Each structure stands twice: as structure tokens, then as C-alpha cells.
mmCIF file of C-alpha atoms in Angstrom:
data_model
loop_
_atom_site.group_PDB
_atom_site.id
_atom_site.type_symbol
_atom_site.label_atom_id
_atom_site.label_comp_id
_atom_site.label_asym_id
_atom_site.label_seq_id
_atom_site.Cartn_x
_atom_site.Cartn_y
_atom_site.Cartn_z
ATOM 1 C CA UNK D 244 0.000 0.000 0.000
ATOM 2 C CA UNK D 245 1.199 3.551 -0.946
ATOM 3 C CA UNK D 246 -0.291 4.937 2.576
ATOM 4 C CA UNK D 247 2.766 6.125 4.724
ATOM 5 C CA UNK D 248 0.762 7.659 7.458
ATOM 6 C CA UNK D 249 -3.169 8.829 8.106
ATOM 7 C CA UNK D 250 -4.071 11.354 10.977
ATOM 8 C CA UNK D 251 -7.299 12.132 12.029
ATOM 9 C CA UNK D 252 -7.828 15.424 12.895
ATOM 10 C CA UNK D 253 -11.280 16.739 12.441
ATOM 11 C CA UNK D 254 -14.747 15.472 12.058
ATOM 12 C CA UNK D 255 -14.596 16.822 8.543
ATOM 13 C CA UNK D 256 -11.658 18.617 6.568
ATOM 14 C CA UNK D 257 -12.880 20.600 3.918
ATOM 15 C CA UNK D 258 -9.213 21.476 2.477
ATOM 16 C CA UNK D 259 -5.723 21.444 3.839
ATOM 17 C CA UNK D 260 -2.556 22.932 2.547
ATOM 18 C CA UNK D 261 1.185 22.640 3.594
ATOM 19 C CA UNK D 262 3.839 24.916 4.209
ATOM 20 C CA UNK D 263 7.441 24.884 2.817
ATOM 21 C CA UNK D 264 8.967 22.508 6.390
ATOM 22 C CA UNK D 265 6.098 20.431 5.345
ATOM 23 C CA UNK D 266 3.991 21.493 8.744
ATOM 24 C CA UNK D 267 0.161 21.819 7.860
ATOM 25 C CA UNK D 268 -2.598 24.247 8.595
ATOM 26 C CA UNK D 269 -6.446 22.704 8.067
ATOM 27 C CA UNK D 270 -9.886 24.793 7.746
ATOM 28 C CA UNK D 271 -12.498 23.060 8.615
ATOM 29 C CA UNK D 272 -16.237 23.395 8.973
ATOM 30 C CA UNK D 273 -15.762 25.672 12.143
ATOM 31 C CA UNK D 274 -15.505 28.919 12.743
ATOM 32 C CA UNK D 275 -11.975 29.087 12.204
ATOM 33 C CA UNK D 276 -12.678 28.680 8.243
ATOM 34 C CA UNK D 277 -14.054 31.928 8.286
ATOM 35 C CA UNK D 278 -11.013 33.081 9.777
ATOM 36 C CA UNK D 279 -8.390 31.966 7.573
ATOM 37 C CA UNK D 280 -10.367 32.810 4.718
ATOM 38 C CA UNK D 281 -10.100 36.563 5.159
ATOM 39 C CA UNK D 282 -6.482 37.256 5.662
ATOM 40 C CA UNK D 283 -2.759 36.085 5.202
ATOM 41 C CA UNK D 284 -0.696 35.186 7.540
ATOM 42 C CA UNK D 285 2.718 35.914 8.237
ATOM 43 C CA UNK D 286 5.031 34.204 10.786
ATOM 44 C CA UNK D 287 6.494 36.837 13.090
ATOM 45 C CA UNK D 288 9.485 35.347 14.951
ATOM 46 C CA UNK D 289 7.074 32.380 17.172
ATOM 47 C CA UNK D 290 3.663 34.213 15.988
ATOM 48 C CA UNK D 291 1.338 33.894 13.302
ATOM 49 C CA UNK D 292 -0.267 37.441 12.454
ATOM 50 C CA UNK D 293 -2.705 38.044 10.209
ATOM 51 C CA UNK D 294 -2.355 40.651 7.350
ATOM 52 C CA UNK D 295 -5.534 42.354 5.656
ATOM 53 C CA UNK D 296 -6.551 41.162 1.961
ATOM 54 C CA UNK D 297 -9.268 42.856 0.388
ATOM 55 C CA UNK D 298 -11.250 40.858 -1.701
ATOM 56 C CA UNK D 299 -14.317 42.980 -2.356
ATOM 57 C CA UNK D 300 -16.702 40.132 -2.354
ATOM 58 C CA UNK D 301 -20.410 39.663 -1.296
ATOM 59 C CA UNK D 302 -20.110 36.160 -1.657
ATOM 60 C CA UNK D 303 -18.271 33.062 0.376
ATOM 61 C CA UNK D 304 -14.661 32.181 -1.100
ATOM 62 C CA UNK D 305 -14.541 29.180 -2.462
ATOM 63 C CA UNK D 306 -11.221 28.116 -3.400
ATOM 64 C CA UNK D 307 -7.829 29.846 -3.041
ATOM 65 C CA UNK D 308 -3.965 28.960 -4.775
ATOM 66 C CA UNK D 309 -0.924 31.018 -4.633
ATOM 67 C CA UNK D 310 1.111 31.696 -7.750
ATOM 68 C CA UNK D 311 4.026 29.957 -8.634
ATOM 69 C CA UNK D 312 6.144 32.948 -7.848
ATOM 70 C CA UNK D 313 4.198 33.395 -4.514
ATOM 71 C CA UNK D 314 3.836 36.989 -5.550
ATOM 72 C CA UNK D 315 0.003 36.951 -6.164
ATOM 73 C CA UNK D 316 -2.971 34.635 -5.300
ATOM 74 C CA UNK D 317 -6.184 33.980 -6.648
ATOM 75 C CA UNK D 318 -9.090 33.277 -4.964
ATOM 76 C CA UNK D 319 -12.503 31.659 -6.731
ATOM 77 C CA UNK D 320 -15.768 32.754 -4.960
ATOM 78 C CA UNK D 321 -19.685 32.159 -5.016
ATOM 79 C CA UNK D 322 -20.208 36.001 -6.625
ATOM 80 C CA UNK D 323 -19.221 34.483 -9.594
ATOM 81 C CA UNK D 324 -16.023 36.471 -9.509
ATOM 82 C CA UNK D 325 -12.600 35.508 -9.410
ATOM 83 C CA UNK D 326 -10.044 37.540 -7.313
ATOM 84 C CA UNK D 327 -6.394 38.241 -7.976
ATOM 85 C CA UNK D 328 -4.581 39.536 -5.166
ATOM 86 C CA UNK D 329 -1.570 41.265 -5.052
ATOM 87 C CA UNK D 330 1.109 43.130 -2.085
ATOM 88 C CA UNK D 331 1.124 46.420 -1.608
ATOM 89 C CA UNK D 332 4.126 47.623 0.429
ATOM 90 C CA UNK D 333 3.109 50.863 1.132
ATOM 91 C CA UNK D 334 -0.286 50.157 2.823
ATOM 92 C CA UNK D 335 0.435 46.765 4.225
ATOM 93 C CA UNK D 336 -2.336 44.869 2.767
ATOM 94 C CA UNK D 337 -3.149 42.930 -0.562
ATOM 95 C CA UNK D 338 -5.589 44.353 -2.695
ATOM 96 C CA UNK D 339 -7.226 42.415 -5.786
ATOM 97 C CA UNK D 340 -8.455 42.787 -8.922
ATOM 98 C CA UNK D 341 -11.536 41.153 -10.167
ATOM 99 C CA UNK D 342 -12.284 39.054 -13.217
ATOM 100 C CA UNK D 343 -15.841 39.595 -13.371
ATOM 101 C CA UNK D 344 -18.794 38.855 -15.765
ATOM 102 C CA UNK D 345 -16.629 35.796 -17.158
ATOM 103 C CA UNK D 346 -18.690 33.182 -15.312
ATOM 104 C CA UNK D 347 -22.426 32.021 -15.081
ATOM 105 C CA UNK D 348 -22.257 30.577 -11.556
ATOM 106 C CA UNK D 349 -20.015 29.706 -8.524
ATOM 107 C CA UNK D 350 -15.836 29.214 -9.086
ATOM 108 C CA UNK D 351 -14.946 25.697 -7.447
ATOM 109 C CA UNK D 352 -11.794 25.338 -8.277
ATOM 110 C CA UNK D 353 -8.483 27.938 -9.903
ATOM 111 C CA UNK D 354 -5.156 26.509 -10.862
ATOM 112 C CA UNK D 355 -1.967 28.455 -12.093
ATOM 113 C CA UNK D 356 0.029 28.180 -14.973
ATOM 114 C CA UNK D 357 3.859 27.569 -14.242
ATOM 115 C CA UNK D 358 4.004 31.137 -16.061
ATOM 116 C CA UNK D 359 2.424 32.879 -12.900
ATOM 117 C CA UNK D 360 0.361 34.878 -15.851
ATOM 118 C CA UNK D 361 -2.289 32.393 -16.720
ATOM 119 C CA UNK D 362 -5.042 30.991 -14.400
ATOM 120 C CA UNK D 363 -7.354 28.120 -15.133
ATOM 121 C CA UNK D 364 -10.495 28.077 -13.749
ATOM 122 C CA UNK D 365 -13.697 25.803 -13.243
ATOM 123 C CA UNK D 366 -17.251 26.479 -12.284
ATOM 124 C CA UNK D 367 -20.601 25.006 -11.551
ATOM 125 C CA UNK D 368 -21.560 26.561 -14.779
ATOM 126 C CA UNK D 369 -19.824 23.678 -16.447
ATOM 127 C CA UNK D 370 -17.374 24.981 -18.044
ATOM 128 C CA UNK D 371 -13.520 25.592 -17.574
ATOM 129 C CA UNK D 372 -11.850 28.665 -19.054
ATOM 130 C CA UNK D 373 -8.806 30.329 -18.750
ATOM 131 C CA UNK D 374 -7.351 34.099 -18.303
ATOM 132 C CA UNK D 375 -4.966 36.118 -18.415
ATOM 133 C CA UNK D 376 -3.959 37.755 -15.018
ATOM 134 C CA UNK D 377 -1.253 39.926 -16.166
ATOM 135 C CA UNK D 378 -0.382 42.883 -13.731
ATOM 136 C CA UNK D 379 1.763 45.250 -14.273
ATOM 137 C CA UNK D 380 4.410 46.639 -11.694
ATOM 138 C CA UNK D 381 3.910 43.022 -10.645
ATOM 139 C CA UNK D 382 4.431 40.714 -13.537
ATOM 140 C CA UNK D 383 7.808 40.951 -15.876
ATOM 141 C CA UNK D 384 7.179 41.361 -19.206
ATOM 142 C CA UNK D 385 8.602 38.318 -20.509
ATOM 143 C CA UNK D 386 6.287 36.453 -18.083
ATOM 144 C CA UNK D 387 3.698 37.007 -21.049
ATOM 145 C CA UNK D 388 5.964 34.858 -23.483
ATOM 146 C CA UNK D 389 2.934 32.088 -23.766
ATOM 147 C CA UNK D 390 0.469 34.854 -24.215
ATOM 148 C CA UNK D 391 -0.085 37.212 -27.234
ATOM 149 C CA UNK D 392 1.760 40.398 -25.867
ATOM 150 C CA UNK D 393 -1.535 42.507 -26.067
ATOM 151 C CA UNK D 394 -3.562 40.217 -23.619
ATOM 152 C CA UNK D 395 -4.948 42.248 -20.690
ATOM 153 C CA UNK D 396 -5.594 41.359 -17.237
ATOM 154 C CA UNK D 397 -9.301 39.595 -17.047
ATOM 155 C CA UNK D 398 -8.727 38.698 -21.036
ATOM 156 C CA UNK D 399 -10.720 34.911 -21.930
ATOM 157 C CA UNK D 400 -7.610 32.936 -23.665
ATOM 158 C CA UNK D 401 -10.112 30.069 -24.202
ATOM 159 C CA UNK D 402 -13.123 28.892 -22.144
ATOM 160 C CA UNK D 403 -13.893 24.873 -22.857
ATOM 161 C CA UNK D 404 -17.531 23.435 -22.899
ATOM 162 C CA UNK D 405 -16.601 19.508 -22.351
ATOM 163 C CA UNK D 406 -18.758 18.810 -19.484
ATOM 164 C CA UNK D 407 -22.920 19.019 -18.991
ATOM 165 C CA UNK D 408 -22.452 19.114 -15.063
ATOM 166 C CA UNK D 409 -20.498 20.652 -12.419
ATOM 167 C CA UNK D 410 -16.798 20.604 -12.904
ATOM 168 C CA UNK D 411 -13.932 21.149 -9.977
ATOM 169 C CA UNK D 412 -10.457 20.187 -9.750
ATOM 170 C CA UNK D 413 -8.655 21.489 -12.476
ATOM 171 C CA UNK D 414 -4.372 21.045 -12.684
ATOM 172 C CA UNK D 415 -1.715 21.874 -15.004
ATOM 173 C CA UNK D 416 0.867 19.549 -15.605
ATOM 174 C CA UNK D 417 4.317 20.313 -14.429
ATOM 175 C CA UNK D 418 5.222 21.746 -18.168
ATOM 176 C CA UNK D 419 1.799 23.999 -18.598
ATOM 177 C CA UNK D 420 1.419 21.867 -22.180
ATOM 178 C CA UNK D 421 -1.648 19.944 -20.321
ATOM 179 C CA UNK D 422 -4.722 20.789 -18.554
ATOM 180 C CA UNK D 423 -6.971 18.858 -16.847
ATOM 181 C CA UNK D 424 -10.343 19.006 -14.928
ATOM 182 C CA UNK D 425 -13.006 16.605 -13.448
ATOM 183 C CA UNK D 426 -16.920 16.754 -13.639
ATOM 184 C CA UNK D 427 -19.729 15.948 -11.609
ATOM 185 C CA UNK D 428 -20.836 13.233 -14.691
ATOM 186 C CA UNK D 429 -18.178 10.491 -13.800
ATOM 187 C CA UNK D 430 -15.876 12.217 -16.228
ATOM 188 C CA UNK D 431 -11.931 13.669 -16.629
ATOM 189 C CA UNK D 432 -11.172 15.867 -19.427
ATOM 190 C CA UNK D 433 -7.806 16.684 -20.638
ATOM 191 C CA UNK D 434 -6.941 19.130 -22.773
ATOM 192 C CA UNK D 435 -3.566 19.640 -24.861
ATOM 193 C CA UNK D 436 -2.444 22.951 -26.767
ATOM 194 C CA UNK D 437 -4.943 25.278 -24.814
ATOM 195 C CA UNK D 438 -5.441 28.781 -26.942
ATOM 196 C CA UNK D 439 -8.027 29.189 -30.192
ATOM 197 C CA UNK D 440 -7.687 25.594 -31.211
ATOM 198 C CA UNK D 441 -7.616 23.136 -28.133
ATOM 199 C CA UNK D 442 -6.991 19.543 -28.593
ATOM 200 C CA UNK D 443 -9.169 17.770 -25.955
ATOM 201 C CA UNK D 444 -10.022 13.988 -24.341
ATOM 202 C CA UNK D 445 -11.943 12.782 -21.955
ATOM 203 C CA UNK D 446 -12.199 9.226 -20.118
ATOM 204 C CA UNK D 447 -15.882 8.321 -18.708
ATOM 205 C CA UNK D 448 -16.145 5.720 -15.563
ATOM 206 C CA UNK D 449 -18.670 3.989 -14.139
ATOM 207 C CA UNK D 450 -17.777 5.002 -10.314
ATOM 208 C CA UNK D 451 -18.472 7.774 -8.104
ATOM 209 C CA UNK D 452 -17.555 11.536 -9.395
ATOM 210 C CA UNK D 453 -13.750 12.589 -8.624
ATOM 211 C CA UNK D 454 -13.350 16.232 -6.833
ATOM 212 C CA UNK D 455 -9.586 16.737 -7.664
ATOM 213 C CA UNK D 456 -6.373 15.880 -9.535
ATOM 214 C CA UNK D 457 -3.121 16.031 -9.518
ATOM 215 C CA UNK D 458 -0.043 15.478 -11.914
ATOM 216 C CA UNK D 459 2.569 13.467 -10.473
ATOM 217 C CA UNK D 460 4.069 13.640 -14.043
ATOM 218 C CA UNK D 461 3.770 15.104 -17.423
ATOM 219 C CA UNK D 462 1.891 11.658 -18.453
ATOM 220 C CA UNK D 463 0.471 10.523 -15.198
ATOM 221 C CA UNK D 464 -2.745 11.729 -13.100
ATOM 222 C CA UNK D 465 -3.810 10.629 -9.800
ATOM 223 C CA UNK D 466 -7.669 11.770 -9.372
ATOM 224 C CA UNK D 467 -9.671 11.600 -5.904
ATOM 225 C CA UNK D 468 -13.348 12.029 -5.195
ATOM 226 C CA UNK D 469 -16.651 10.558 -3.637
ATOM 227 C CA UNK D 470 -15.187 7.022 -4.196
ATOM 228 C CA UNK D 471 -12.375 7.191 -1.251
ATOM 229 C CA UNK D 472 -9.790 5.744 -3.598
ATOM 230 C CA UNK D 473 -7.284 7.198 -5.344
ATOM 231 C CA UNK D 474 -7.469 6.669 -9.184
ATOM 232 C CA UNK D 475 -4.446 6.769 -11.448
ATOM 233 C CA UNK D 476 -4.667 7.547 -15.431
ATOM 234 C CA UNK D 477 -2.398 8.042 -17.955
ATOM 235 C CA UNK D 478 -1.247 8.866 -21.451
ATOM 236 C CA UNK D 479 -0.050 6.059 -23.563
ATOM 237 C CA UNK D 480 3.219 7.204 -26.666
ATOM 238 C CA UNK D 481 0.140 8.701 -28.882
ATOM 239 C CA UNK D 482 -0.965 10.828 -26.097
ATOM 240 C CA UNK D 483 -4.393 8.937 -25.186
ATOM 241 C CA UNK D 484 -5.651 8.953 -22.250
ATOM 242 C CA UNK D 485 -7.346 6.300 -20.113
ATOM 243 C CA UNK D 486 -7.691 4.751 -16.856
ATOM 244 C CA UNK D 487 -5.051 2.597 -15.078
ATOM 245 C CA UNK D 488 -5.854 1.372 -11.724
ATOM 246 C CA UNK D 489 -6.613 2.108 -8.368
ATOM 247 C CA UNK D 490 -3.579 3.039 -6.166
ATOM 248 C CA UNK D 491 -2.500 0.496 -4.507
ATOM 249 C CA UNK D 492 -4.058 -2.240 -7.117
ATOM 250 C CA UNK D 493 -0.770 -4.233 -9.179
ATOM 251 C CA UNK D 494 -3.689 -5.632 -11.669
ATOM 252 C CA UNK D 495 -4.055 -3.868 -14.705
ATOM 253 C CA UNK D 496 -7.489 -3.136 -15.938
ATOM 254 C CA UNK D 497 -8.058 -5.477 -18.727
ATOM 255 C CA UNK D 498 -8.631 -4.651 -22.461
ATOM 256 C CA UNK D 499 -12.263 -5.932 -22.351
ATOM 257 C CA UNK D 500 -13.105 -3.790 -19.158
ATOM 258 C CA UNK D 501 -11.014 -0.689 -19.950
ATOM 259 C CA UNK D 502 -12.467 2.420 -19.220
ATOM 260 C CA UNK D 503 -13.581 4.795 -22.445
ATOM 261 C CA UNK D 504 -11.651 7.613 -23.877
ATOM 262 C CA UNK D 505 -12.330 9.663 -26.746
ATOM 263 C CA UNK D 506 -11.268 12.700 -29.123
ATOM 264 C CA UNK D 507 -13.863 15.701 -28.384
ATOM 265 C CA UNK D 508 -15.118 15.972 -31.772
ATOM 266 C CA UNK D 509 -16.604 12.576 -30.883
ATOM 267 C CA UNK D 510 -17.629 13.832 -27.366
ATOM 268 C CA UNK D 511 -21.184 14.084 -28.010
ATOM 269 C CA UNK D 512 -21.917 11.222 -29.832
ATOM 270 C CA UNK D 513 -19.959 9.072 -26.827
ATOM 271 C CA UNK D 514 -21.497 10.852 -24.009
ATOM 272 C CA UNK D 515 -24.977 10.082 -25.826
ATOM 273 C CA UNK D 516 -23.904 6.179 -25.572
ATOM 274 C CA UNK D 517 -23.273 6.358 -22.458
ATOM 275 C CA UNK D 518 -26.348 8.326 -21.461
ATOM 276 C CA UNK D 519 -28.602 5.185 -23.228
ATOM 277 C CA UNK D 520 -26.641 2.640 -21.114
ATOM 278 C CA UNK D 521 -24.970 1.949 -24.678
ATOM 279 C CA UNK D 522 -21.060 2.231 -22.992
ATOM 280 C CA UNK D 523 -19.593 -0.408 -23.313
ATOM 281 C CA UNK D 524 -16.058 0.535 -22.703
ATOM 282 C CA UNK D 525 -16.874 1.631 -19.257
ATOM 283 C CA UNK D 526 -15.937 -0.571 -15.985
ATOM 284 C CA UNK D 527 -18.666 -2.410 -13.555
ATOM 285 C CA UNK D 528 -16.072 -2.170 -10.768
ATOM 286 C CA UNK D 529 -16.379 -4.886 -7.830
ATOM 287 C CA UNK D 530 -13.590 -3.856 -5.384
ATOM 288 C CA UNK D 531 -14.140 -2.333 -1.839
ATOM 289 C CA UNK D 532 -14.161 0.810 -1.452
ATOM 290 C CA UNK D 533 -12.864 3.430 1.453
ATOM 291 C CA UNK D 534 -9.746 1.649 2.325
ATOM 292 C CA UNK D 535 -7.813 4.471 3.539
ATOM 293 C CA UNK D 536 -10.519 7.148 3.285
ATOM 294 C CA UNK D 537 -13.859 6.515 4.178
ATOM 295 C CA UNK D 538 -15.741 9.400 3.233
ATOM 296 C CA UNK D 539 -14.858 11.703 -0.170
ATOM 297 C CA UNK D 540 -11.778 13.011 -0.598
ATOM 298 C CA UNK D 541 -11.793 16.650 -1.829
ATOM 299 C CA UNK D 542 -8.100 17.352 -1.580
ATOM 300 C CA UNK D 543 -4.558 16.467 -2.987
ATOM 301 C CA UNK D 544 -1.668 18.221 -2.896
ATOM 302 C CA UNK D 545 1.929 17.398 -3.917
ATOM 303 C CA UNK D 546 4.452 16.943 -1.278
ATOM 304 C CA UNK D 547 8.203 18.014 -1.464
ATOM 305 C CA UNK D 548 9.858 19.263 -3.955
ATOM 306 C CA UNK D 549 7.326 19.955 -7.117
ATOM 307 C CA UNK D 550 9.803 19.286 -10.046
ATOM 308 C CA UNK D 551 8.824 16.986 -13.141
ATOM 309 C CA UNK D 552 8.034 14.477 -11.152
ATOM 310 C CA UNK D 553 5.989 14.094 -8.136
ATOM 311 C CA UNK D 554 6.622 10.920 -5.752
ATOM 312 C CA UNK D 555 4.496 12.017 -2.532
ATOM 313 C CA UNK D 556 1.459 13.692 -1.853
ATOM 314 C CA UNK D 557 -1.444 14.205 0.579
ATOM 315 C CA UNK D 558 -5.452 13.318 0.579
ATOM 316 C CA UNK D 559 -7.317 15.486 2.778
ATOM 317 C CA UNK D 560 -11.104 14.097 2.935
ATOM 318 C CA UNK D 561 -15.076 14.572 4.784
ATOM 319 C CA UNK D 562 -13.949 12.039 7.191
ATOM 320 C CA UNK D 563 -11.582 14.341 8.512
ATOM 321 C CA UNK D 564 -8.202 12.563 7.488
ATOM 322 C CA UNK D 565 -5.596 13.573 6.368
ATOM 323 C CA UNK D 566 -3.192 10.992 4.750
ATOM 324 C CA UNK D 567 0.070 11.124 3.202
ATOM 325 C CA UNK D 568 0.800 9.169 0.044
ATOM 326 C CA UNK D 569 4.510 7.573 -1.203
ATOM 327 C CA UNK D 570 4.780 6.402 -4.598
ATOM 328 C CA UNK D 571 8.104 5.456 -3.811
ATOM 329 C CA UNK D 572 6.948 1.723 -4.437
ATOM 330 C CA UNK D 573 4.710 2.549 -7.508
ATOM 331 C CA UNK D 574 7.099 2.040 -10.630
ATOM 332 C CA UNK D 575 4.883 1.804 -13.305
ATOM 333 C CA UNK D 576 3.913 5.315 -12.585
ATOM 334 C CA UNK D 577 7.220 6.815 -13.531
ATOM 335 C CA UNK D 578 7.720 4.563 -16.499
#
């Protein structure tokens, strides 16, 4: 098993994030979420104290990541709004700027480009898009390399309508050539070359919906969810994606019971299959669930160094646990 330790700390954990000595702060569904989500903290020789971020929001914050560079954050909320925050010395405080009028309902989920310019986000609207988040007297110049030099802050670089449901989760892989996102349908969508002309898959399962992902490499994806267990998929030498195992499993899935995975332009016409019970390349899965986690997991972060590779990480879940993952043992994932 891949499970190095599991700690229970809460009735419920609704998130959990590390810090760089690899000690952990948790929010969960007490008061003390409401707390962290309305400042930053700083660590004043043995103290934590709080500094003021103004979000300008009349709606809960959702989600929240810091950019690579750790010089802005963004922070996905329930106003439909997405808020990039930035220092400013001279006032002690972070301000933001919003991305408004961009989405239809609530932002679940906001990843960051290894550029520190471009943020992907998802929404209950469905759909995933990304933006530019270009500020200037913040960002370099050159930051914009992957970006037509004109894009503004707030500018739509491409917004992708994959799923019919809910979608959360969504990653970058450690080069920024990849994307990928979950939705509420039992489906993972990844999407190469991300501009005007997007080259997207997706791979449908029969199980419960996954919440989050996670790249542990540029052709490897570990997704968690309502089914407890971690899921691995991966890209075979044409760049296909499909569904491995379970973590922790050493049987493959078999070629008779492998789980579907298509082009987009196909997208509809497969989703309709599968919508008629007409899927057949989707697994009828037998195997117990919960053994590590035993409610959803809606968390996984990377532990460690983040280079190409990624070789531990943490699950974070309802049941309150918090475990931590070594892949360590799990060759074929590194292949």
C-alpha cells in the first residue's frame, strides 16, 4: 500500500494545505474557516499574524492557490467572480483585482500556470476557461511569453464546454502543455495545446464523481473524489488517455473492461452512448471501497519538492483525514 501515514484530525476537513517545512494548517467546517479565509498570515518570529486582503466580495470564497512565484494569489468565490490579489508595500495589505462577468455561476476550483500569468479556472456553470492575469508593476514582461503580448488582465484565452455538469479540480501539468479538470458526470477531461484551437479527451467511468487531480508527471494523473480511492490515469506514446488502476491495485485493468476515452469531436456522440446505457467501454467495478478514506476526498496536494516528477502527496477528505501518500513503491507510474 502507498499509505505512509493517516491522521485524524477533524470530524470533517474541507481542504488542507502545507507549508514549505512540510507542517500543515487545516480549515475546517468551524468557525476558524471563516477566519483563515479573510487574511494572510505571516510568521512573526514564534507568531502567526494576520495581514488584511481585500477581496471585495459579497459572496463566500470558495477556493484559493498562490502563484508559482508566490507573488500573487487567486481566490474563486460564489459572486461568480474571481479575485487576484496582489502586495502592496506601502499600505500593508493585498488588494485584488476582479475578473468579473466571465462566469455564469459559482468558481470551485483555480489553478496556475507555471508562467504565474495564466489561471485556469472551473465552475458550476460547467465549463472551464482560462485568463490572463497579467499585472503590471507586478508581472515581468517576458512572463507574457505564452500569451499574445496585447492580452490584458481579465482577457478569456479560451473557455472549454466539455462537461454538462459541475466541474472542480482542475491542474496543469508540471510543463503547462496539459490541462486537466473533473466533472460531476463520472468524467476527466484533458486538454492539450490550450489557446483558439484546443486539442481535448476525456475518459468516462462507471464510479463515483472525482473532486480533484493532480499530476505526479507530465503523463500521469492521480484523481480523488466521492469514491475514497485514489485513481491513477495516464497517457499512452500517442498521447491517449485512459484509466489505469486504483492506487495500490498491481492488476491492470483489462482490455475488455477498460475504461472509455475519446477525441472531443466525438464527445457528443460518446457521451450520448453512455447516457442510453450503450457504454460499453466503461468498468462495472467490484472492489471495496474506502480503504484508507472513508468518506470523499476533496483534496490532494503534492508533497516536497514539485519538479517533473511528483513521488508524494497528501489526501485530505469529509472524514476528517488527512493521509500522506509515497509512490516510492509505484514504478509503473514513472515509467
Amino acid at each position: 500500500m502507498a499509505v505512509t501515514a493517516v491522521h485524524q484530525f477533524a470530524q470533517c476537513i474541507t481542504c488542507h494545505a502545507w507549508s514549505a517545512d512540510q507542517s500543515s494548517w487545516l480549515k475546517t467546517n468551524g468557525k476558524r474557516c471563516m477566519f483563515f479565509k479573510r487574511y494572510v498570515w505571516n510568521l512573526e518570529a514564534s507568531e502567526w499574524v494576520p495581514t488584511l486582503v481585500i477581496l471585495r466580495l459579497n459572496r463566500a470564497a470558495l477556493c484559493v492557490q498562490w502563484s508559482p512565484k508566490e507573488n500573487k494569489f487567486a481566490v474563486g468565490s460564489g459572486a461568480k467572480t474571481t479575485c487576484i490579489c496582489y502586495y502592496e508595500q506601502d499600505n500593508n495589505w493585498w488588494v485584488s483585482k476582479l475578473i468579473r462577468k466571465k462566469h455564469n455561476s459559482s468558481v470551485t476550483s483555480v489553478s496556475w500556470h507555471p508562467d504565474n500569468v495564466l489561471l485556469a479556472t472551473t465552475s458550476t456553470d460547467g465549463k472551464c476557461r482560462v485568463f490572463s492575469t497579467f499585472i503590471k508593476g507586478v508581472d515581468a514582461k517576458d512572463s507574457k511569453k505564452g500569451t499574445s503580448p496585447d492580452t490584458k488582465f481579465g482577457e478569456l484565452i479560451v473557455q472549454l464546454d466539455l462537461s454538462s455538469s459541475w466541474t472542480f479540480g482542475v491542474k496543469w501539468s508540471p510543463s503547462g502543455n496539459t490541462l486537466a479538470y473533473v466533472g460531476h458526470n463520472s468524467m476527466i477531461y484533458f486538454v492539450d495545446d490550450v489557446g483558439p484551437s484546443p486539442l481535448a479527451q476525456n475518459v468516462v467511468f462507471r464510479d463515483l464523481p472525482l473532486r480533484d487531480v493532480l499530476f505526479v508527471s507530465e503523463r500521469k494523473v492521480i484523481g480523488v473524489g466521492f469514491d475514497c480511492n485514489p485513481m491513477v490515469f495516464a497517457a499512452d506514446e500517442r498521447g491517449i488517455w485512459s484509466f489505469v488502476r486504483y492506487l495500490g491495485e498491481r492488476k491492470a485493468v483489462s482490455s475488455g473492461s477498460r475504461y472509455g476515452s475519446q477525441f472531443s469531436e466525438a464527445f457528443v456522440k460518446f457521451y450520448g452512448q453512455s447516457k442510453q446505457g450503450l457504454n460499453n467501454d466503461a468498468v462495472e467495478t467490484s472492489r471495496t471501497r474506502g480503504t484508507v478514506h472513508e468518506n470523499c476526498i476533496n483534496c490532494i496536494l503534492p508533497l516536497g519538492e514539485h519538479g517533473k516528477m511528483i513521488r508524494r502527496f497528501s489526501t485530505s477528505g469529509l472524514d476528517g483525514r488527512i493521509a500522506v501518500w509515497d509512490l516510492e513503491n509505484e514504478q509503473d507510474l514513472f515509467e
